[in-house]
mmCIF file of C-alpha atoms and ligand atoms in Angstrom:
data_model
loop_
_atom_site.group_PDB
_atom_site.id
_atom_site.type_symbol
_atom_site.label_atom_id
_atom_site.label_comp_id
_atom_site.label_asym_id
_atom_site.label_seq_id
_atom_site.Cartn_x
_atom_site.Cartn_y
_atom_site.Cartn_z
ATOM 1 C CA ASP A 1 -112.695 14.178 27.242
ATOM 2 C CA LEU A 2 -111.379 10.698 28.053
ATOM 3 C CA LYS A 3 -110.912 9.710 24.394
ATOM 4 C CA LYS A 4 -108.213 12.081 23.173
ATOM 5 C CA PRO A 5 -104.789 11.526 24.765
ATOM 6 C CA VAL A 6 -103.155 13.850 27.260
ATOM 7 C CA LEU A 7 -99.420 14.334 26.653
ATOM 8 C CA VAL A 8 -97.249 14.452 29.779
ATOM 9 C CA THR A 9 -93.646 15.638 29.248
ATOM 10 C CA GLY A 10 -91.057 15.001 31.924
ATOM 11 C CA ALA A 11 -93.037 11.818 32.555
ATOM 12 C CA SER A 12 -90.062 9.950 34.030
ATOM 13 C CA GLY A 13 -89.510 12.607 36.721
ATOM 14 C CA ASN A 14 -90.981 12.546 40.229
ATOM 15 C CA LEU A 15 -93.994 14.691 39.368
ATOM 16 C CA GLY A 16 -94.555 13.148 35.927
ATOM 17 C CA ARG A 17 -94.671 9.623 37.339
ATOM 18 C CA MET A 18 -97.050 10.620 40.115
ATOM 19 C CA LEU A 19 -99.337 12.389 37.607
ATOM 20 C CA ALA A 20 -99.257 9.485 35.158
ATOM 21 C CA ALA A 21 -100.587 7.202 37.894
ATOM 22 C CA ALA A 22 -103.233 9.712 39.075
ATOM 23 C CA LEU A 23 -104.521 10.521 35.565
ATOM 24 C CA SER A 24 -104.555 6.874 34.516
ATOM 25 C CA ALA A 25 -106.659 6.077 37.600
ATOM 26 C CA ARG A 26 -109.057 8.829 36.506
ATOM 27 C CA GLY A 27 -109.493 7.130 33.111
ATOM 28 C CA TYR A 28 -107.380 9.403 30.886
ATOM 29 C CA ARG A 29 -105.543 8.093 27.837
ATOM 30 C CA LEU A 30 -101.920 9.129 28.296
ATOM 31 C CA ARG A 31 -99.016 9.726 26.014
ATOM 32 C CA LEU A 32 -95.904 9.953 28.169
ATOM 33 C CA THR A 33 -92.542 11.306 27.081
ATOM 34 C CA ASP A 34 -89.147 12.106 28.574
ATOM 35 C CA ILE A 35 -85.508 12.125 27.530
ATOM 36 C CA LYS A 36 -84.991 9.339 30.080
ATOM 37 C CA ALA A 37 -86.733 5.938 30.062
ATOM 38 C CA PHE A 38 -89.876 5.536 32.165
ATOM 39 C CA PRO A 39 -88.651 3.691 35.258
ATOM 40 C CA ASP A 40 -91.930 2.100 36.393
ATOM 41 C CA ASP A 41 -94.446 -0.226 34.754
ATOM 42 C CA LEU A 42 -96.642 1.815 32.418
ATOM 43 C CA PRO A 43 -100.005 2.652 33.996
ATOM 44 C CA ALA A 44 -103.203 1.515 32.261
ATOM 45 C CA GLY A 45 -104.065 3.488 29.115
ATOM 46 C CA ALA A 46 -100.541 4.933 28.756
ATOM 47 C CA GLU A 47 -97.892 4.730 26.056
ATOM 48 C CA PHE A 48 -94.314 6.026 26.375
ATOM 49 C CA VAL A 49 -91.988 7.502 23.719
ATOM 50 C CA THR A 50 -88.486 8.893 24.367
ATOM 51 C CA THR A 51 -88.035 12.434 22.995
ATOM 52 C CA ASP A 52 -85.741 15.433 23.345
ATOM 53 C CA LEU A 53 -87.487 18.786 23.852
ATOM 54 C CA GLY A 54 -84.894 20.342 21.536
ATOM 55 C CA ASP A 55 -86.171 18.189 18.616
ATOM 56 C CA GLU A 56 -89.029 20.108 16.997
ATOM 57 C CA ALA A 57 -90.168 17.364 14.613
ATOM 58 C CA ALA A 58 -90.358 14.824 17.444
ATOM 59 C CA MET A 59 -92.389 17.197 19.634
ATOM 60 C CA LEU A 60 -94.867 17.982 16.841
ATOM 61 C CA ARG A 61 -95.299 14.279 16.165
ATOM 62 C CA ILE A 62 -95.859 13.235 19.736
ATOM 63 C CA ALA A 63 -98.413 15.984 20.451
ATOM 64 C CA ASP A 64 -100.459 15.164 17.353
ATOM 65 C CA ASP A 65 -104.154 14.487 18.287
ATOM 66 C CA CYS A 66 -103.647 15.359 21.967
ATOM 67 C CA GLN A 67 -106.277 17.383 23.849
ATOM 68 C CA ALA A 68 -103.757 18.817 26.319
ATOM 69 C CA ILE A 69 -100.059 18.944 27.130
ATOM 70 C CA LEU A 70 -98.945 18.836 30.762
ATOM 71 C CA HIS A 71 -95.448 20.228 30.350
ATOM 72 C CA PHE A 72 -93.248 19.007 33.209
ATOM 73 C CA GLY A 73 -90.170 18.383 31.029
ATOM 74 C CA GLY A 74 -86.924 20.330 30.863
ATOM 75 C CA VAL A 75 -84.317 21.432 33.382
ATOM 76 C CA SER A 76 -86.013 21.588 36.794
ATOM 77 C CA VAL A 77 -83.233 23.023 38.981
ATOM 78 C CA ASP A 78 -80.676 25.860 38.986
ATOM 79 C CA ARG A 79 -78.198 25.092 36.163
ATOM 80 C CA PRO A 80 -75.846 27.175 33.956
ATOM 81 C CA PHE A 81 -77.344 29.111 31.039
ATOM 82 C CA GLU A 82 -76.097 26.746 28.327
ATOM 83 C CA GLU A 83 -77.829 23.763 29.968
ATOM 84 C CA VAL A 84 -81.110 25.636 30.316
ATOM 85 C CA MET A 85 -81.158 26.969 26.762
ATOM 86 C CA ASP A 86 -82.226 23.991 24.626
ATOM 87 C CA PRO A 87 -84.803 22.251 26.836
ATOM 88 C CA ASN A 88 -86.345 25.300 28.520
ATOM 89 C CA ILE A 89 -86.096 28.056 25.884
ATOM 90 C CA ARG A 90 -86.166 26.287 22.512
ATOM 91 C CA GLY A 91 -88.226 23.478 24.043
ATOM 92 C CA LEU A 92 -91.006 25.875 25.113
ATOM 93 C CA TYR A 93 -91.376 27.068 21.549
ATOM 94 C CA HIS A 94 -91.673 23.451 20.355
ATOM 95 C CA ILE A 95 -94.315 22.689 23.013
ATOM 96 C CA TYR A 96 -96.423 25.710 22.065
ATOM 97 C CA GLU A 97 -96.094 25.128 18.309
ATOM 98 C CA ALA A 98 -97.176 21.524 18.875
ATOM 99 C CA ALA A 99 -100.148 22.702 20.991
ATOM 100 C CA ARG A 100 -101.196 25.242 18.354
ATOM 101 C CA ARG A 101 -101.164 22.647 15.588
ATOM 102 C CA ALA A 102 -102.960 20.009 17.692
ATOM 103 C CA GLY A 103 -105.545 22.462 19.105
ATOM 104 C CA ALA A 104 -104.409 21.409 22.601
ATOM 105 C CA ARG A 105 -104.350 23.362 25.869
ATOM 106 C CA VAL A 106 -101.118 23.582 27.879
ATOM 107 C CA LEU A 107 -100.397 23.307 31.595
ATOM 108 C CA PHE A 108 -96.909 24.696 32.152
ATOM 109 C CA ALA A 109 -95.027 23.608 35.270
ATOM 110 C CA SER A 110 -93.622 27.052 36.102
ATOM 111 C CA SER A 111 -91.779 27.719 39.344
ATOM 112 C CA ASN A 112 -91.569 30.085 42.292
ATOM 113 C CA HIS A 113 -88.049 30.796 40.997
ATOM 114 C CA SER A 114 -89.612 33.012 38.299
ATOM 115 C CA ILE A 115 -90.421 35.407 41.183
ATOM 116 C CA GLY A 116 -87.764 34.295 43.696
ATOM 117 C CA PHE A 117 -86.192 37.725 44.359
ATOM 118 C CA HIS A 118 -89.291 39.083 46.081
ATOM 119 C CA SER A 119 -88.646 39.418 49.818
ATOM 120 C CA ARG A 120 -90.590 37.097 52.089
ATOM 121 C CA PRO A 121 -93.527 39.053 53.578
ATOM 122 C CA GLY A 122 -93.309 39.711 57.319
ATOM 123 C CA PRO A 123 -96.347 39.328 59.614
ATOM 124 C CA GLY A 124 -99.155 41.606 58.398
ATOM 125 C CA GLU A 125 -97.313 42.527 55.178
ATOM 126 C CA PRO A 126 -99.147 42.005 51.889
ATOM 127 C CA LYS A 127 -98.777 38.701 50.058
ATOM 128 C CA LEU A 128 -97.506 38.609 46.487
ATOM 129 C CA ASP A 129 -100.191 38.552 43.777
ATOM 130 C CA ALA A 130 -99.462 36.410 40.733
ATOM 131 C CA PRO A 131 -99.971 38.634 37.665
ATOM 132 C CA GLY A 132 -96.922 40.552 36.454
ATOM 133 C CA SER A 133 -94.669 39.753 39.400
ATOM 134 C CA PHE A 134 -91.568 38.304 37.696
ATOM 135 C CA ARG A 135 -88.282 38.607 39.616
ATOM 136 C CA PRO A 136 -86.268 35.558 38.501
ATOM 137 C CA ASP A 137 -83.557 34.324 40.836
ATOM 138 C CA SER A 138 -81.560 32.201 38.322
ATOM 139 C CA PHE A 139 -81.332 31.392 34.597
ATOM 140 C CA TYR A 140 -83.688 28.524 35.454
ATOM 141 C CA GLY A 141 -86.202 30.969 37.000
ATOM 142 C CA LEU A 142 -85.795 33.246 33.990
ATOM 143 C CA SER A 143 -86.634 30.324 31.678
ATOM 144 C CA LYS A 144 -89.845 29.780 33.678
ATOM 145 C CA ALA A 145 -90.818 33.464 33.295
ATOM 146 C CA TYR A 146 -90.165 33.115 29.552
ATOM 147 C CA GLY A 147 -92.327 29.976 29.440
ATOM 148 C CA GLU A 148 -95.203 31.830 31.103
ATOM 149 C CA LEU A 149 -94.820 34.674 28.605
ATOM 150 C CA MET A 150 -94.787 32.151 25.749
ATOM 151 C CA GLY A 151 -98.228 31.139 27.032
ATOM 152 C CA ARG A 152 -99.296 34.791 27.084
ATOM 153 C CA LEU A 153 -98.213 35.154 23.424
ATOM 154 C CA TYR A 154 -99.872 31.960 22.199
ATOM 155 C CA TRP A 155 -103.162 32.808 23.935
ATOM 156 C CA ASP A 156 -103.270 36.365 22.587
ATOM 157 C CA LYS A 157 -102.133 35.472 19.079
ATOM 158 C CA HIS A 158 -103.430 31.935 18.514
ATOM 159 C CA GLY A 159 -106.033 31.232 21.219
ATOM 160 C CA VAL A 160 -103.966 28.406 22.757
ATOM 161 C CA GLU A 161 -105.307 28.107 26.321
ATOM 162 C CA ASN A 162 -102.702 27.735 29.056
ATOM 163 C CA LEU A 163 -102.394 27.449 32.807
ATOM 164 C CA ASN A 164 -99.070 28.443 34.346
ATOM 165 C CA VAL A 165 -98.577 26.791 37.713
ATOM 166 C CA ARG A 166 -95.890 28.526 39.783
ATOM 167 C CA ILE A 167 -94.966 25.463 41.766
ATOM 168 C CA GLY A 168 -93.482 26.125 45.183
ATOM 169 C CA SER A 169 -91.935 22.902 46.526
ATOM 170 C CA CYS A 170 -93.707 19.731 45.409
ATOM 171 C CA PHE A 171 -92.327 16.853 47.461
ATOM 172 C CA PRO A 172 -93.931 14.107 49.560
ATOM 173 C CA GLU A 173 -93.367 16.288 52.689
ATOM 174 C CA PRO A 174 -91.813 19.700 53.475
ATOM 175 C CA VAL A 175 -88.112 19.189 54.284
ATOM 176 C CA ASP A 176 -87.108 22.638 55.629
ATOM 177 C CA ALA A 177 -88.649 25.730 57.255
ATOM 178 C CA ARG A 178 -89.097 27.585 53.938
ATOM 179 C CA MET A 179 -91.374 24.828 52.686
ATOM 180 C CA LEU A 180 -93.903 25.700 55.412
ATOM 181 C CA ALA A 181 -94.707 28.532 52.954
ATOM 182 C CA THR A 182 -93.982 26.862 49.606
ATOM 183 C CA TRP A 183 -95.033 23.206 49.950
ATOM 184 C CA LEU A 184 -97.427 21.666 47.414
ATOM 185 C CA SER A 185 -98.682 18.165 48.171
ATOM 186 C CA PHE A 186 -98.773 15.540 45.415
ATOM 187 C CA ASP A 187 -102.534 15.176 45.890
ATOM 188 C CA ASP A 188 -103.139 18.929 45.520
ATOM 189 C CA LEU A 189 -101.063 18.938 42.315
ATOM 190 C CA ALA A 190 -102.944 15.931 40.909
ATOM 191 C CA ARG A 191 -106.296 17.612 41.687
ATOM 192 C CA LEU A 192 -105.055 20.829 40.061
ATOM 193 C CA CYS A 193 -104.130 18.999 36.837
ATOM 194 C CA ILE A 194 -107.530 17.295 36.714
ATOM 195 C CA ALA A 195 -109.306 20.638 37.356
ATOM 196 C CA PHE A 196 -107.320 22.112 34.455
ATOM 197 C CA LEU A 197 -108.241 19.260 32.098
ATOM 198 C CA GLU A 198 -111.917 19.458 33.046
ATOM 199 C CA ALA A 199 -112.354 23.271 33.154
ATOM 200 C CA PRO A 200 -114.638 24.572 30.400
ATOM 201 C CA LYS A 201 -112.427 27.616 29.790
ATOM 202 C CA VAL A 202 -108.908 28.549 30.916
ATOM 203 C CA GLY A 203 -107.633 31.396 28.694
ATOM 204 C CA HIS A 204 -104.190 32.457 29.954
ATOM 205 C CA ALA A 205 -104.075 31.873 33.696
ATOM 206 C CA VAL A 206 -101.436 31.938 36.450
ATOM 207 C CA VAL A 207 -101.866 29.952 39.663
ATOM 208 C CA TRP A 208 -99.647 29.570 42.729
ATOM 209 C CA GLY A 209 -98.777 25.900 43.061
ATOM 210 C CA ALA A 210 -98.885 25.609 46.838
ATOM 211 C CA SER A 211 -101.083 23.783 49.313
ATOM 212 C CA ASN A 212 -103.345 25.629 51.748
ATOM 213 C CA ASN A 213 -100.385 26.735 53.919
ATOM 214 C CA PRO A 214 -101.081 29.396 56.595
ATOM 215 C CA ALA A 215 -97.402 30.524 56.264
ATOM 216 C CA THR A 216 -97.793 31.278 52.524
ATOM 217 C CA TYR A 217 -96.006 34.164 50.746
ATOM 218 C CA TRP A 218 -98.649 34.272 48.005
ATOM 219 C CA GLY A 219 -101.945 36.046 47.367
ATOM 220 C CA ALA A 220 -104.282 36.455 44.406
ATOM 221 C CA ASP A 221 -104.195 34.285 41.285
ATOM 222 C CA HIS A 222 -106.576 32.788 38.703
ATOM 223 C CA ARG A 223 -107.507 29.539 40.494
ATOM 224 C CA ALA A 224 -111.226 30.330 40.435
ATOM 225 C CA ARG A 225 -111.128 29.942 36.666
ATOM 226 C CA ILE A 226 -110.495 26.207 36.960
ATOM 227 C CA GLY A 227 -112.376 25.742 40.245
ATOM 228 C CA TRP A 228 -109.298 24.477 42.163
ATOM 229 C CA GLU A 229 -108.683 24.907 45.894
ATOM 230 C CA PRO A 230 -105.824 23.087 47.659
ATOM 231 C CA LEU A 231 -106.945 20.799 50.484
ATOM 232 C CA ASP A 232 -103.646 19.939 52.214
ATOM 233 C CA SER A 233 -101.502 22.112 54.524
ATOM 234 C CA SER A 234 -97.839 22.162 55.590
ATOM 235 C CA GLU A 235 -98.787 22.971 59.215
ATOM 236 C CA ALA A 236 -98.914 19.286 60.098
ATOM 237 C CA PHE A 237 -95.121 19.227 59.554
ATOM 238 C CA ARG A 238 -94.271 22.433 61.446
ATOM 239 C CA ALA A 239 -92.668 20.837 64.491
ATOM 240 C CA LYS A 240 -90.529 18.633 62.251
ATOM 241 C CA VAL A 241 -89.069 21.386 60.012
ATOM 242 C CA GLU A 242 -89.443 24.859 61.560
ATOM 243 C CA LYS A 243 -85.895 24.944 62.908
ATOM 244 C CA LEU A 244 -84.348 23.781 59.625
ATOM 245 C CA LEU A 245 -83.003 27.115 58.301
ATOM 246 C CA SER A 246 -80.325 27.511 55.626
ATOM 247 C CA GLY A 247 -78.004 29.745 57.674
ATOM 248 C CA ASN A 248 -77.504 31.999 54.609
ATOM 249 C CA PRO A 249 -78.958 35.543 55.019
ATOM 250 C CA VAL A 250 -79.643 35.985 51.285
ATOM 251 C CA ALA A 251 -81.448 32.653 51.097
ATOM 252 C CA GLU A 252 -83.521 33.473 54.201
ATOM 253 C CA ARG A 253 -84.514 36.949 53.008
ATOM 254 C CA TYR A 254 -85.992 36.036 49.628
ATOM 255 C CA GLN A 255 -88.811 33.751 48.520
ATOM 256 C CA GLY A 256 -86.591 31.690 46.191
ATOM 257 C CA GLY A 257 -84.347 30.653 49.087
ATOM 258 C CA ALA A 258 -81.036 28.998 48.146
ATOM 259 C CA TYR A 259 -81.448 29.770 44.424
ATOM 260 C CA CYS A 260 -81.116 33.499 45.287
ATOM 261 C CA ALA A 261 -77.876 32.866 47.159
ATOM 262 C CA ASN A 262 -76.282 30.687 44.435
ATOM 263 C CA ASP A 263 -73.596 32.684 42.573
ATOM 264 C CA TYR A 264 -74.715 35.889 44.392
ATOM 265 C CA SER A 265 -72.187 38.710 43.973
ATOM 266 C CA ARG A 266 -74.121 41.896 44.753
ATOM 267 C CA ALA A 267 -72.218 44.095 47.223
ATOM 268 C CA SER A 268 -75.225 45.475 49.153
HETATM 269 C C1 15L B 301 -88.047 24.243 41.902
HETATM 270 O O1 15L B 301 -88.340 24.912 40.921
HETATM 271 C C2 15L B 301 -87.369 22.925 41.763
HETATM 272 O O2 15L B 301 -87.840 22.201 40.637
HETATM 273 C C3 15L B 301 -87.472 22.066 43.006
HETATM 274 O O3 15L B 301 -86.481 21.045 42.929
HETATM 275 C C4 15L B 301 -87.327 22.884 44.295
HETATM 276 O O4 15L B 301 -86.034 23.414 44.380
HETATM 277 C C5 15L B 301 -88.334 24.002 44.294
HETATM 278 O O5 15L B 301 -88.216 24.795 43.146
HETATM 279 C C6 15L B 301 -88.248 24.902 45.539
HETATM 280 O O6 15L B 301 -88.119 26.116 45.386
HETATM 281 O O7 15L B 301 -88.337 24.374 46.641
#
């Protein structure tokens, strides 16, 4: 539906700006929002309003009439609990209430840090399947698990459709050896968002947000439901990054990498 607007939160961030351009080029009407000003020229068919995810009235207002919310807003890195609380915990409730009232579907930018304390699979070991695999590696990762479960609740109780994308590492290129497993290209993310918007039915779904990387840690998910398959691969960057290790044994053992090692105080 190209007539009803799509709301993109976190629109001023790296992923939000890339998606605004890609969705505008596809002909979508866009309502963009962020706590920070939009740094670029607005793409065609887009309007921008500054909002705070902690402000319920503002979130209900801005989502009014929207067909979908692509929720990329909130704290996107490992931060102390108090900083995560308002945008990522309260904010998720505001996003889902707004979606329920507008009759919109939600794409939630979840993260691999919701499952970061799973060990990296060795050669021949099974890959991690998406459903029910939470092992957060930080208060940030915990907020992403909570956001996914908010989607579970709103689908079961109110029929709000939602796709939870456990993004690995979405950057222009992989920048270290871990990203040979976790990298998601911008183009694969843009195609995923379009597949979500155009899928006849989503329900409550969880998808690994990674490109078609042979070194992946991840197995089954619900991608068939939206007909998405990643087309890019991190292998093209192997020679450039394979020797770039963190040097920290906790970071190297677990899927979440450095987030697992931050503030780590377990004796054994
Ligand atoms: C994330 O969740 C962060 O938003 C991003 O900055 C990266 O740190 C990424 O995870 C990752 O694990 O590489």
